[in-house]
């Protein structure tokens, strides 16, 4: 329990919220920095994303239209990762699991080894005190040439301690990726996948069962099924929720109607996270503050959610 954090919420003192130790367990590293940082770095005026986007397709349109240069050169990618570490440190994040897309091994002549050594260096430079769990991330899009091989290289490198699957949720059945998750589990890695953002409650359960997940990224559709919620709570599968992302991608009407309240009330361990700060604009501190403002949770309940992420 942290009374300063609770006071920050009830007395509208953002600095107290920011200074309190928090986690960010659902963060796509290359999109984890501030838009203003990228504008300054690239020397161009990147327009802000539309306030509400229709799902991943419209978000991808924005990314490919305006943020593409960020990922095309090694220099820009490395800036993006540094910006994400700086953002975490400035926001009082003490534990971060940020996914690095496996495609980025392509920026390094020695592939996964080069990527790993850059990541270690960036962490040391910008956020050495933050407990950083290296997480490899990959999209369900295995049709992209050479992509599957990048994923296998990252897994075989032995560097990453967590794995996360994302992209078009219903594009492929979870069985397609089962061999990778089995291997990850054998290596003692934490297993995570995006589900229940656009898919339904049964899809969350199926994905979690097939891939033997420790945590689900989003998972909010579970709130429509008592059976699935009971199963998640019983199996202690955590949901790493990103409320602002859900609103801005049109999945949830507004923060006041976010199903995280239902999930919490069913005994599911939930956490609050950024997803893509560069696009959605809300830090972890903002997520707590904004959710408190809606009246969905008390300060003590949000403090409990904060502690979930630090356990
Ligand atoms: Zn995500």
Tab-separated table of C-alpha atoms in Angstrom, residues 40-295:
chain	number	residue	atom	x	y	z
A	40	UNK	CA	12.674	16.776	-32.514
A	41	UNK	CA	14.901	13.859	-33.544
A	42	UNK	CA	13.625	13.575	-37.116
A	43	UNK	CA	13.226	17.338	-37.515
A	44	UNK	CA	9.810	16.854	-39.098
A	45	UNK	CA	6.308	17.630	-37.965
A	46	UNK	CA	4.692	14.198	-37.542
A	47	UNK	CA	0.913	14.743	-37.360
A	48	UNK	CA	-0.876	13.244	-34.338
A	49	UNK	CA	-2.907	10.070	-34.928
A	50	UNK	CA	-6.695	10.415	-35.332
A	51	UNK	CA	-8.438	10.525	-31.913
A	52	UNK	CA	-10.342	7.306	-32.660
A	53	UNK	CA	-9.030	4.683	-35.099
A	54	UNK	CA	-11.015	1.766	-36.418
A	55	UNK	CA	-8.954	-1.123	-35.117
A	56	UNK	CA	-5.438	-2.217	-36.026
A	57	UNK	CA	-5.894	-1.532	-39.750
A	58	UNK	CA	-6.375	2.184	-39.259
A	59	UNK	CA	-3.582	2.285	-36.692
A	60	UNK	CA	-1.259	0.541	-39.142
A	61	UNK	CA	-2.231	3.069	-41.805
A	62	UNK	CA	-1.102	5.846	-39.472
A	63	UNK	CA	2.115	4.005	-38.565
A	64	UNK	CA	3.023	3.250	-42.187
A	65	UNK	CA	2.020	6.721	-43.301
A	66	UNK	CA	3.873	8.744	-40.689
A	67	UNK	CA	6.116	6.664	-38.445
A	68	UNK	CA	7.726	4.368	-40.977
A	69	UNK	CA	11.090	6.229	-41.015
A	70	UNK	CA	11.429	5.349	-37.331
A	71	UNK	CA	12.019	1.711	-38.090
A	72	UNK	CA	13.744	1.728	-41.434
A	73	UNK	CA	17.227	2.625	-40.286
A	74	UNK	CA	19.179	1.234	-37.392
A	75	UNK	CA	19.904	4.742	-36.123
A	76	UNK	CA	16.207	5.628	-35.932
A	77	UNK	CA	15.261	2.300	-34.357
A	78	UNK	CA	17.925	2.773	-31.702
A	79	UNK	CA	16.639	6.259	-30.997
A	80	UNK	CA	13.116	4.832	-30.572
A	81	UNK	CA	14.290	2.241	-28.038
A	82	UNK	CA	16.262	4.858	-26.089
A	83	UNK	CA	13.155	7.074	-26.035
A	84	UNK	CA	11.111	4.187	-24.586
A	85	UNK	CA	13.662	3.569	-21.812
A	86	UNK	CA	13.790	7.311	-21.012
A	87	UNK	CA	10.009	7.483	-20.904
A	88	UNK	CA	9.844	4.533	-18.478
A	89	UNK	CA	12.404	6.092	-16.169
A	90	UNK	CA	10.700	9.516	-16.230
A	91	UNK	CA	7.329	7.977	-15.423
A	92	UNK	CA	8.487	6.070	-12.345
A	93	UNK	CA	8.383	2.657	-14.013
A	94	UNK	CA	10.517	0.240	-11.998
A	95	UNK	CA	9.641	-2.948	-13.902
A	96	UNK	CA	9.227	-3.062	-17.651
A	97	UNK	CA	8.481	-5.887	-20.059
A	98	UNK	CA	8.745	-4.245	-23.450
A	99	UNK	CA	8.482	-6.331	-26.559
A	100	UNK	CA	11.097	-5.934	-29.265
A	101	UNK	CA	9.826	-7.131	-32.620
A	102	UNK	CA	12.073	-9.923	-33.897
A	103	UNK	CA	12.249	-8.309	-37.340
A	104	UNK	CA	14.751	-5.804	-35.912
A	105	UNK	CA	17.529	-8.418	-35.986
A	106	UNK	CA	17.733	-7.333	-39.649
A	107	UNK	CA	19.435	-4.087	-38.558
A	108	UNK	CA	22.452	-5.975	-37.222
A	109	UNK	CA	25.103	-7.860	-39.216
A	110	UNK	CA	25.409	-10.373	-36.373
A	111	UNK	CA	21.614	-10.547	-36.064
A	112	UNK	CA	20.129	-11.493	-32.636
A	113	UNK	CA	23.478	-11.090	-30.924
A	114	UNK	CA	23.861	-7.536	-32.216
A	115	UNK	CA	20.298	-6.655	-31.254
A	116	UNK	CA	20.810	-8.046	-27.735
A	117	UNK	CA	24.022	-6.143	-27.195
A	118	UNK	CA	22.430	-2.877	-28.372
A	119	UNK	CA	19.432	-3.401	-26.041
A	120	UNK	CA	21.697	-4.000	-23.042
A	121	UNK	CA	23.668	-0.872	-23.851
A	122	UNK	CA	20.538	1.282	-24.276
A	123	UNK	CA	19.120	0.044	-20.962
A	124	UNK	CA	22.405	0.891	-19.228
A	125	UNK	CA	22.521	4.311	-20.823
A	126	UNK	CA	18.956	5.464	-20.148
A	127	UNK	CA	17.315	3.406	-17.431
A	128	UNK	CA	19.868	1.264	-15.558
A	129	UNK	CA	17.772	1.271	-12.375
A	130	UNK	CA	14.643	-0.010	-14.099
A	131	UNK	CA	14.147	-3.780	-13.835
A	132	UNK	CA	13.943	-4.570	-17.536
A	133	UNK	CA	12.811	-7.999	-18.738
A	134	UNK	CA	13.989	-8.490	-22.347
A	135	UNK	CA	10.919	-9.605	-24.303
A	136	UNK	CA	10.851	-10.806	-27.904
A	137	UNK	CA	7.687	-9.924	-29.748
A	138	UNK	CA	6.332	-11.146	-33.060
A	139	UNK	CA	3.319	-10.697	-35.248
A	140	UNK	CA	0.958	-13.450	-36.400
A	141	UNK	CA	2.049	-12.526	-39.911
A	142	UNK	CA	4.446	-15.370	-40.749
A	143	UNK	CA	3.880	-14.781	-44.458
A	144	UNK	CA	6.315	-11.852	-44.477
A	145	UNK	CA	9.509	-13.119	-46.131
A	146	UNK	CA	12.106	-14.308	-43.638
A	147	UNK	CA	10.060	-13.250	-40.618
A	148	UNK	CA	9.558	-16.690	-39.102
A	149	UNK	CA	13.300	-17.211	-39.253
A	150	UNK	CA	13.893	-13.921	-37.343
A	151	UNK	CA	11.567	-15.190	-34.603
A	152	UNK	CA	13.385	-18.519	-34.362
A	153	UNK	CA	16.755	-16.744	-34.217
A	154	UNK	CA	15.594	-14.580	-31.303
A	155	UNK	CA	14.244	-17.583	-29.444
A	156	UNK	CA	17.423	-19.583	-30.004
A	157	UNK	CA	19.623	-16.682	-28.882
A	158	UNK	CA	18.743	-17.446	-25.246
A	159	UNK	CA	18.797	-13.711	-24.516
A	160	UNK	CA	15.087	-13.034	-24.130
A	161	UNK	CA	13.211	-13.876	-20.944
A	162	UNK	CA	9.693	-13.304	-22.195
A	163	UNK	CA	7.779	-13.836	-25.443
A	164	UNK	CA	4.728	-12.004	-26.814
A	165	UNK	CA	2.543	-12.704	-29.851
A	166	UNK	CA	0.491	-9.921	-31.474
A	167	UNK	CA	-0.998	-8.682	-34.759
A	168	UNK	CA	-4.338	-9.574	-36.361
A	169	UNK	CA	-5.806	-11.699	-33.610
A	170	UNK	CA	-7.900	-14.042	-35.713
A	171	UNK	CA	-5.481	-14.298	-38.649
A	172	UNK	CA	-4.143	-17.705	-37.597
A	173	UNK	CA	-5.132	-20.264	-34.949
A	174	UNK	CA	-2.843	-20.279	-31.879
A	175	UNK	CA	-1.688	-23.810	-32.784
A	176	UNK	CA	0.498	-22.266	-35.533
A	177	UNK	CA	2.773	-20.793	-32.850
A	178	UNK	CA	2.579	-23.605	-30.316
A	179	UNK	CA	6.036	-25.015	-31.153
A	180	UNK	CA	7.629	-21.642	-30.389
A	181	UNK	CA	5.838	-21.256	-27.068
A	182	UNK	CA	6.704	-24.805	-26.025
A	183	UNK	CA	10.339	-24.021	-26.625
A	184	UNK	CA	10.031	-20.701	-24.780
A	185	UNK	CA	8.474	-22.480	-21.797
A	186	UNK	CA	11.293	-25.026	-21.772
A	187	UNK	CA	13.743	-22.123	-21.589
A	188	UNK	CA	11.869	-20.741	-18.560
A	189	UNK	CA	10.560	-17.747	-20.475
A	190	UNK	CA	7.390	-15.909	-19.546
A	191	UNK	CA	4.683	-16.623	-22.158
A	192	UNK	CA	2.306	-13.877	-23.272
A	193	UNK	CA	0.025	-13.262	-26.259
A	194	UNK	CA	-2.476	-10.645	-27.360
A	195	UNK	CA	-6.021	-11.987	-27.255
A	196	UNK	CA	-9.463	-10.682	-26.383
A	197	UNK	CA	-8.824	-7.245	-27.826
A	198	UNK	CA	-10.771	-7.920	-31.021
A	199	UNK	CA	-11.480	-11.613	-30.509
A	200	UNK	CA	-14.038	-12.995	-28.050
A	201	UNK	CA	-13.798	-14.584	-24.597
A	202	UNK	CA	-13.478	-18.141	-25.944
A	203	UNK	CA	-10.581	-17.028	-28.108
A	204	UNK	CA	-8.820	-15.736	-24.976
A	205	UNK	CA	-9.217	-19.065	-23.237
A	206	UNK	CA	-8.196	-21.094	-26.273
A	207	UNK	CA	-5.091	-18.960	-26.880
A	208	UNK	CA	-4.105	-19.152	-23.209
A	209	UNK	CA	-4.591	-22.935	-23.153
A	210	UNK	CA	-2.824	-23.759	-26.415
A	211	UNK	CA	0.153	-21.477	-25.758
A	212	UNK	CA	0.222	-22.120	-21.974
A	213	UNK	CA	0.216	-18.412	-21.261
A	214	UNK	CA	1.286	-16.797	-18.019
A	215	UNK	CA	-0.383	-13.530	-19.003
A	216	UNK	CA	-2.720	-12.254	-21.701
A	217	UNK	CA	-2.148	-8.868	-23.334
A	218	UNK	CA	-5.559	-7.105	-23.240
A	219	UNK	CA	-7.901	-10.080	-22.699
A	220	UNK	CA	-10.748	-7.657	-22.031
A	221	UNK	CA	-13.344	-9.630	-24.036
A	222	UNK	CA	-13.205	-12.167	-21.178
A	223	UNK	CA	-15.551	-9.824	-19.304
A	224	UNK	CA	-18.444	-11.155	-21.420
A	225	UNK	CA	-18.067	-14.720	-20.065
A	226	UNK	CA	-18.350	-15.700	-16.399
A	227	UNK	CA	-16.917	-19.084	-17.274
A	228	UNK	CA	-13.786	-17.664	-18.900
A	229	UNK	CA	-13.296	-15.125	-16.092
A	230	UNK	CA	-13.572	-17.882	-13.522
A	231	UNK	CA	-11.045	-19.960	-15.464
A	232	UNK	CA	-8.564	-17.062	-15.722
A	233	UNK	CA	-8.872	-16.275	-12.009
A	234	UNK	CA	-8.512	-19.933	-11.014
A	235	UNK	CA	-5.414	-20.368	-13.169
A	236	UNK	CA	-3.976	-17.037	-12.028
A	237	UNK	CA	-3.530	-15.778	-15.573
A	238	UNK	CA	-2.878	-12.053	-15.459
A	239	UNK	CA	-4.416	-9.592	-17.911
A	240	UNK	CA	-2.167	-6.685	-18.898
A	241	UNK	CA	-4.772	-4.090	-19.831
A	242	UNK	CA	-4.301	-0.817	-21.759
A	243	UNK	CA	-7.509	1.227	-21.344
A	244	UNK	CA	-6.577	4.239	-23.507
A	245	UNK	CA	-5.508	1.969	-26.356
A	246	UNK	CA	-8.873	0.173	-26.176
A	247	UNK	CA	-10.785	3.458	-26.381
A	248	UNK	CA	-8.685	4.921	-29.182
A	249	UNK	CA	-8.954	1.766	-31.283
A	250	UNK	CA	-12.713	1.826	-30.865
A	251	UNK	CA	-12.913	-1.399	-28.832
A	252	UNK	CA	-14.437	0.297	-25.767
A	253	UNK	CA	-16.841	3.264	-25.857
A	254	UNK	CA	-15.016	5.309	-23.208
A	255	UNK	CA	-12.891	4.847	-20.080
A	256	UNK	CA	-15.922	5.028	-17.775
A	257	UNK	CA	-17.358	1.916	-19.472
A	258	UNK	CA	-14.124	-0.066	-19.561
A	259	UNK	CA	-14.643	-3.768	-18.695
A	260	UNK	CA	-11.543	-3.765	-16.458
A	261	UNK	CA	-13.932	-3.149	-13.546
A	262	UNK	CA	-15.807	-6.397	-14.283
A	263	UNK	CA	-12.540	-8.337	-14.619
A	264	UNK	CA	-11.267	-6.925	-11.323
A	265	UNK	CA	-14.535	-7.803	-9.567
A	266	UNK	CA	-14.193	-11.405	-10.748
A	267	UNK	CA	-10.864	-11.764	-8.974
A	268	UNK	CA	-8.675	-11.598	-12.091
A	269	UNK	CA	-5.267	-10.068	-11.570
A	270	UNK	CA	-5.168	-7.026	-13.857
A	271	UNK	CA	-2.457	-4.427	-14.503
A	272	UNK	CA	-2.449	-1.035	-16.262
A	273	UNK	CA	-0.089	-0.433	-19.173
A	274	UNK	CA	0.665	1.845	-22.129
A	275	UNK	CA	0.609	-0.448	-25.221
A	276	UNK	CA	1.949	2.224	-27.633
A	277	UNK	CA	2.546	5.529	-25.875
A	278	UNK	CA	3.743	7.128	-29.103
A	279	UNK	CA	0.306	6.604	-30.630
A	280	UNK	CA	-2.086	6.630	-27.692
A	281	UNK	CA	-0.336	9.391	-25.752
A	282	UNK	CA	-1.076	8.115	-22.226
A	283	UNK	CA	1.725	7.207	-19.801
A	284	UNK	CA	1.170	4.599	-17.088
A	285	UNK	CA	0.668	7.469	-14.612
A	286	UNK	CA	-1.947	8.975	-16.933
A	287	UNK	CA	-3.760	5.619	-17.104
A	288	UNK	CA	-4.120	5.525	-13.305
A	289	UNK	CA	-5.076	9.177	-13.113
A	290	UNK	CA	-7.632	9.024	-15.933
A	291	UNK	CA	-9.228	5.830	-14.651
A	292	UNK	CA	-9.577	7.351	-11.169
A	293	UNK	CA	-11.214	10.444	-12.691
A	294	UNK	CA	-13.949	8.303	-14.256
A	295	UNK	CA	-14.913	6.961	-10.823
